[in-house]
Amino acid sequence: MIGDQLTAIARPYARALMAVDGIDRAALLARLEAAAQALSDPAITALAENPEVPRARLAAALASGEPDSSPLARLIDLLLQNDRLAVLPAIATVFAALKDDAENRTHATITTALPLSEPQRERLRAALARRTGRLVDLVVETDGRLLAGVIVQYGDMVLDGSIRGRLAALAHALSPF
């Protein structure tokens, strides 16, 4: 519930960032994620929780050298004015999703028992691109516990073609309850 509320609050901010003309969205996303990550730093948290700390000092710490007129610096200042700094990580997440949609891109995680060769990766990327209708950024991981096969995860979809997954499905099907 709280996550949904944060996403609802974050969405207009992220959309406003997407609407900024002439911006390098990838660079902005990297800076947004860095600022969101900085909120987990105990020193930054102490600054944020201390009412004696001037807002400009906290904004400068989070924007890490950004000019005051940059979209990130203006966003942080606006969040501080509205006492919504805690929404910054959700804004970064929503902005990343909007950026991916604008670029017709999706992300997939492939987990295999053994490392994949580059041609195998490209075949998987092409197959996922055909299935999703989007460009696919792959993250490939190996997990020796799979025995054999592959697990593909993109969005909220999981395709489990591993031996371990098939054995688990068989055990579930054979169990009475």
Tab-separated table of C-alpha atoms in Angstrom:
chain	number	residue	atom	x	y	z
A	1	MET	CA	0.000	0.000	0.000
A	2	ILE	CA	2.721	2.488	0.940
A	3	GLY	CA	4.684	1.583	-2.191
A	4	ASP	CA	1.613	2.303	-4.316
A	5	GLN	CA	1.169	5.670	-2.598
A	6	LEU	CA	4.814	6.577	-3.168
A	7	THR	CA	4.497	5.590	-6.826
A	8	ALA	CA	1.353	7.706	-7.190
A	9	ILE	CA	3.147	10.695	-5.670
A	10	ALA	CA	6.292	10.061	-7.739
A	11	ARG	CA	4.571	9.713	-11.114
A	12	PRO	CA	3.874	13.447	-11.772
A	13	TYR	CA	7.435	14.365	-10.829
A	14	ALA	CA	8.864	11.682	-13.121
A	15	ARG	CA	6.569	12.730	-15.969
A	16	ALA	CA	7.681	16.332	-15.551
A	17	LEU	CA	11.313	15.231	-15.817
A	18	MET	CA	10.492	13.267	-18.969
A	19	ALA	CA	8.961	16.410	-20.481
A	20	VAL	CA	12.163	18.464	-20.106
A	21	ASP	CA	13.421	19.252	-23.622
A	22	GLY	CA	16.980	18.506	-24.708
A	23	ILE	CA	17.866	16.420	-21.685
A	24	ASP	CA	20.085	13.348	-21.689
A	25	ARG	CA	17.651	10.969	-19.997
A	26	ALA	CA	20.251	8.275	-19.359
A	27	ALA	CA	22.545	10.753	-17.600
A	28	LEU	CA	19.655	12.201	-15.622
A	29	LEU	CA	18.573	8.714	-14.573
A	30	ALA	CA	22.093	7.945	-13.357
A	31	ARG	CA	22.156	11.174	-11.315
A	32	LEU	CA	18.644	10.514	-9.971
A	33	GLU	CA	19.631	7.011	-8.878
A	34	ALA	CA	22.804	8.351	-7.247
A	35	ALA	CA	20.808	10.968	-5.327
A	36	ALA	CA	18.257	8.342	-4.293
A	37	GLN	CA	21.077	6.062	-3.158
A	38	ALA	CA	22.617	8.933	-1.208
A	39	LEU	CA	19.461	9.082	0.910
A	40	SER	CA	20.482	5.744	2.429
A	41	ASP	CA	23.826	7.232	3.560
A	42	PRO	CA	23.700	7.815	7.345
A	43	ALA	CA	25.401	11.202	6.975
A	44	ILE	CA	22.803	12.380	4.445
A	45	THR	CA	20.004	10.933	6.578
A	46	ALA	CA	21.303	12.898	9.565
A	47	LEU	CA	21.297	16.086	7.462
A	48	ALA	CA	17.770	15.396	6.220
A	49	GLU	CA	16.421	14.744	9.718
A	50	ASN	CA	18.057	17.789	11.308
A	51	PRO	CA	15.745	20.828	11.089
A	52	GLU	CA	18.722	23.105	11.801
A	53	VAL	CA	20.404	22.164	8.504
A	54	PRO	CA	19.614	24.685	5.777
A	55	ARG	CA	17.633	23.237	2.878
A	56	ALA	CA	20.253	24.521	0.429
A	57	ARG	CA	22.977	22.489	2.163
A	58	LEU	CA	20.937	19.295	1.957
A	59	ALA	CA	20.033	19.993	-1.667
A	60	ALA	CA	23.710	20.557	-2.494
A	61	ALA	CA	24.667	17.288	-0.782
A	62	LEU	CA	22.088	15.321	-2.766
A	63	ALA	CA	22.625	17.057	-6.109
A	64	SER	CA	26.407	16.557	-5.736
A	65	GLY	CA	27.758	19.445	-7.746
A	66	GLU	CA	24.790	19.921	-10.082
A	67	PRO	CA	24.175	23.533	-11.117
A	68	ASP	CA	21.194	25.079	-9.307
A	69	SER	CA	19.342	25.339	-12.614
A	70	SER	CA	19.695	21.636	-13.464
A	71	PRO	CA	16.510	19.529	-13.488
A	72	LEU	CA	17.839	17.360	-10.647
A	73	ALA	CA	18.728	20.325	-8.423
A	74	ARG	CA	15.343	21.926	-9.091
A	75	LEU	CA	13.577	18.640	-8.361
A	76	ILE	CA	15.399	18.165	-5.063
A	77	ASP	CA	14.641	21.750	-4.070
A	78	LEU	CA	10.959	21.230	-4.906
A	79	LEU	CA	10.849	17.976	-2.925
A	80	LEU	CA	12.436	19.705	0.058
A	81	GLN	CA	9.956	22.590	-0.161
A	82	ASN	CA	7.051	20.135	-0.176
A	83	ASP	CA	8.574	17.857	2.488
A	84	ARG	CA	8.605	14.942	0.023
A	85	LEU	CA	12.277	14.036	-0.143
A	86	ALA	CA	11.432	10.437	0.790
A	87	VAL	CA	9.745	10.099	-2.628
A	88	LEU	CA	13.048	10.543	-4.506
A	89	PRO	CA	13.812	6.789	-4.847
A	90	ALA	CA	10.289	6.174	-6.197
A	91	ILE	CA	10.730	9.044	-8.662
A	92	ALA	CA	13.929	7.415	-9.925
A	93	THR	CA	12.111	4.088	-10.352
A	94	VAL	CA	9.138	5.627	-12.183
A	95	PHE	CA	11.448	7.761	-14.340
A	96	ALA	CA	13.415	4.629	-15.337
A	97	ALA	CA	10.183	2.883	-16.346
A	98	LEU	CA	8.978	5.907	-18.336
A	99	LYS	CA	12.376	6.197	-20.033
A	100	ASP	CA	12.269	2.507	-20.980
A	101	ASP	CA	8.752	2.900	-22.386
A	102	ALA	CA	9.798	5.956	-24.404
A	103	GLU	CA	12.748	4.000	-25.814
A	104	ASN	CA	10.654	0.842	-26.394
A	105	ARG	CA	13.042	-1.056	-24.132
A	106	THR	CA	12.703	-3.782	-21.515
A	107	HIS	CA	15.119	-5.565	-19.206
A	108	ALA	CA	15.449	-9.314	-18.807
A	109	THR	CA	17.416	-11.475	-16.427
A	110	ILE	CA	18.578	-14.830	-17.722
A	111	THR	CA	19.748	-17.389	-15.173
A	112	THR	CA	21.560	-20.455	-16.473
A	113	ALA	CA	23.468	-23.366	-14.990
A	114	LEU	CA	26.478	-22.658	-17.206
A	115	PRO	CA	27.820	-19.447	-18.761
A	116	LEU	CA	26.346	-18.504	-22.134
A	117	SER	CA	28.424	-17.743	-25.195
A	118	GLU	CA	27.907	-14.441	-26.982
A	119	PRO	CA	25.961	-16.094	-29.864
A	120	GLN	CA	23.663	-17.772	-27.320
A	121	ARG	CA	23.076	-14.430	-25.587
A	122	GLU	CA	22.243	-12.799	-28.909
A	123	ARG	CA	19.798	-15.571	-29.834
A	124	LEU	CA	18.062	-15.172	-26.478
A	125	ARG	CA	18.007	-11.369	-26.865
A	126	ALA	CA	16.498	-11.703	-30.371
A	127	ALA	CA	13.887	-14.242	-29.199
A	128	LEU	CA	12.871	-11.984	-26.301
A	129	ALA	CA	12.756	-8.965	-28.618
A	130	ARG	CA	10.366	-10.856	-30.918
A	131	ARG	CA	8.231	-11.941	-27.966
A	132	THR	CA	8.077	-8.520	-26.281
A	133	GLY	CA	8.243	-6.287	-29.344
A	134	ARG	CA	10.900	-4.229	-27.563
A	135	LEU	CA	14.650	-3.817	-27.419
A	136	VAL	CA	15.970	-6.075	-24.664
A	137	ASP	CA	18.765	-5.341	-22.209
A	138	LEU	CA	20.037	-8.658	-20.852
A	139	VAL	CA	21.583	-9.469	-17.516
A	140	VAL	CA	22.953	-12.996	-17.555
A	141	GLU	CA	23.635	-14.833	-14.303
A	142	THR	CA	24.835	-18.353	-13.626
A	143	ASP	CA	23.522	-20.582	-10.860
A	144	GLY	CA	25.006	-24.061	-10.608
A	145	ARG	CA	21.998	-25.223	-8.539
A	146	LEU	CA	19.845	-25.209	-11.700
A	147	LEU	CA	21.518	-28.383	-13.012
A	148	ALA	CA	20.559	-27.471	-16.592
A	149	GLY	CA	18.193	-25.235	-18.487
A	150	VAL	CA	17.394	-21.559	-18.193
A	151	ILE	CA	15.143	-19.170	-16.243
A	152	VAL	CA	14.058	-16.008	-18.055
A	153	GLN	CA	12.560	-13.111	-16.124
A	154	TYR	CA	11.283	-9.876	-17.666
A	155	GLY	CA	8.728	-7.552	-16.167
A	156	ASP	CA	6.466	-9.686	-14.008
A	157	MET	CA	6.863	-12.731	-16.283
A	158	VAL	CA	9.034	-15.719	-15.324
A	159	LEU	CA	9.699	-18.540	-17.768
A	160	ASP	CA	11.306	-21.437	-15.926
A	161	GLY	CA	12.863	-23.956	-18.307
A	162	SER	CA	15.314	-25.312	-15.738
A	163	ILE	CA	15.557	-28.903	-14.616
A	164	ARG	CA	15.196	-27.738	-11.002
A	165	GLY	CA	11.972	-25.913	-11.912
A	166	ARG	CA	10.587	-28.915	-13.768
A	167	LEU	CA	11.397	-31.199	-10.836
A	168	ALA	CA	9.690	-28.788	-8.428
A	169	ALA	CA	6.602	-28.664	-10.679
A	170	LEU	CA	6.541	-32.465	-10.846
A	171	ALA	CA	6.846	-32.741	-7.039
A	172	HIS	CA	3.990	-30.225	-6.657
A	173	ALA	CA	1.806	-32.121	-9.135
A	174	LEU	CA	2.439	-35.429	-7.340
A	175	SER	CA	1.758	-34.090	-3.831
A	176	PRO	CA	-1.843	-34.622	-2.659
A	177	PHE	CA	-2.201	-31.128	-1.175
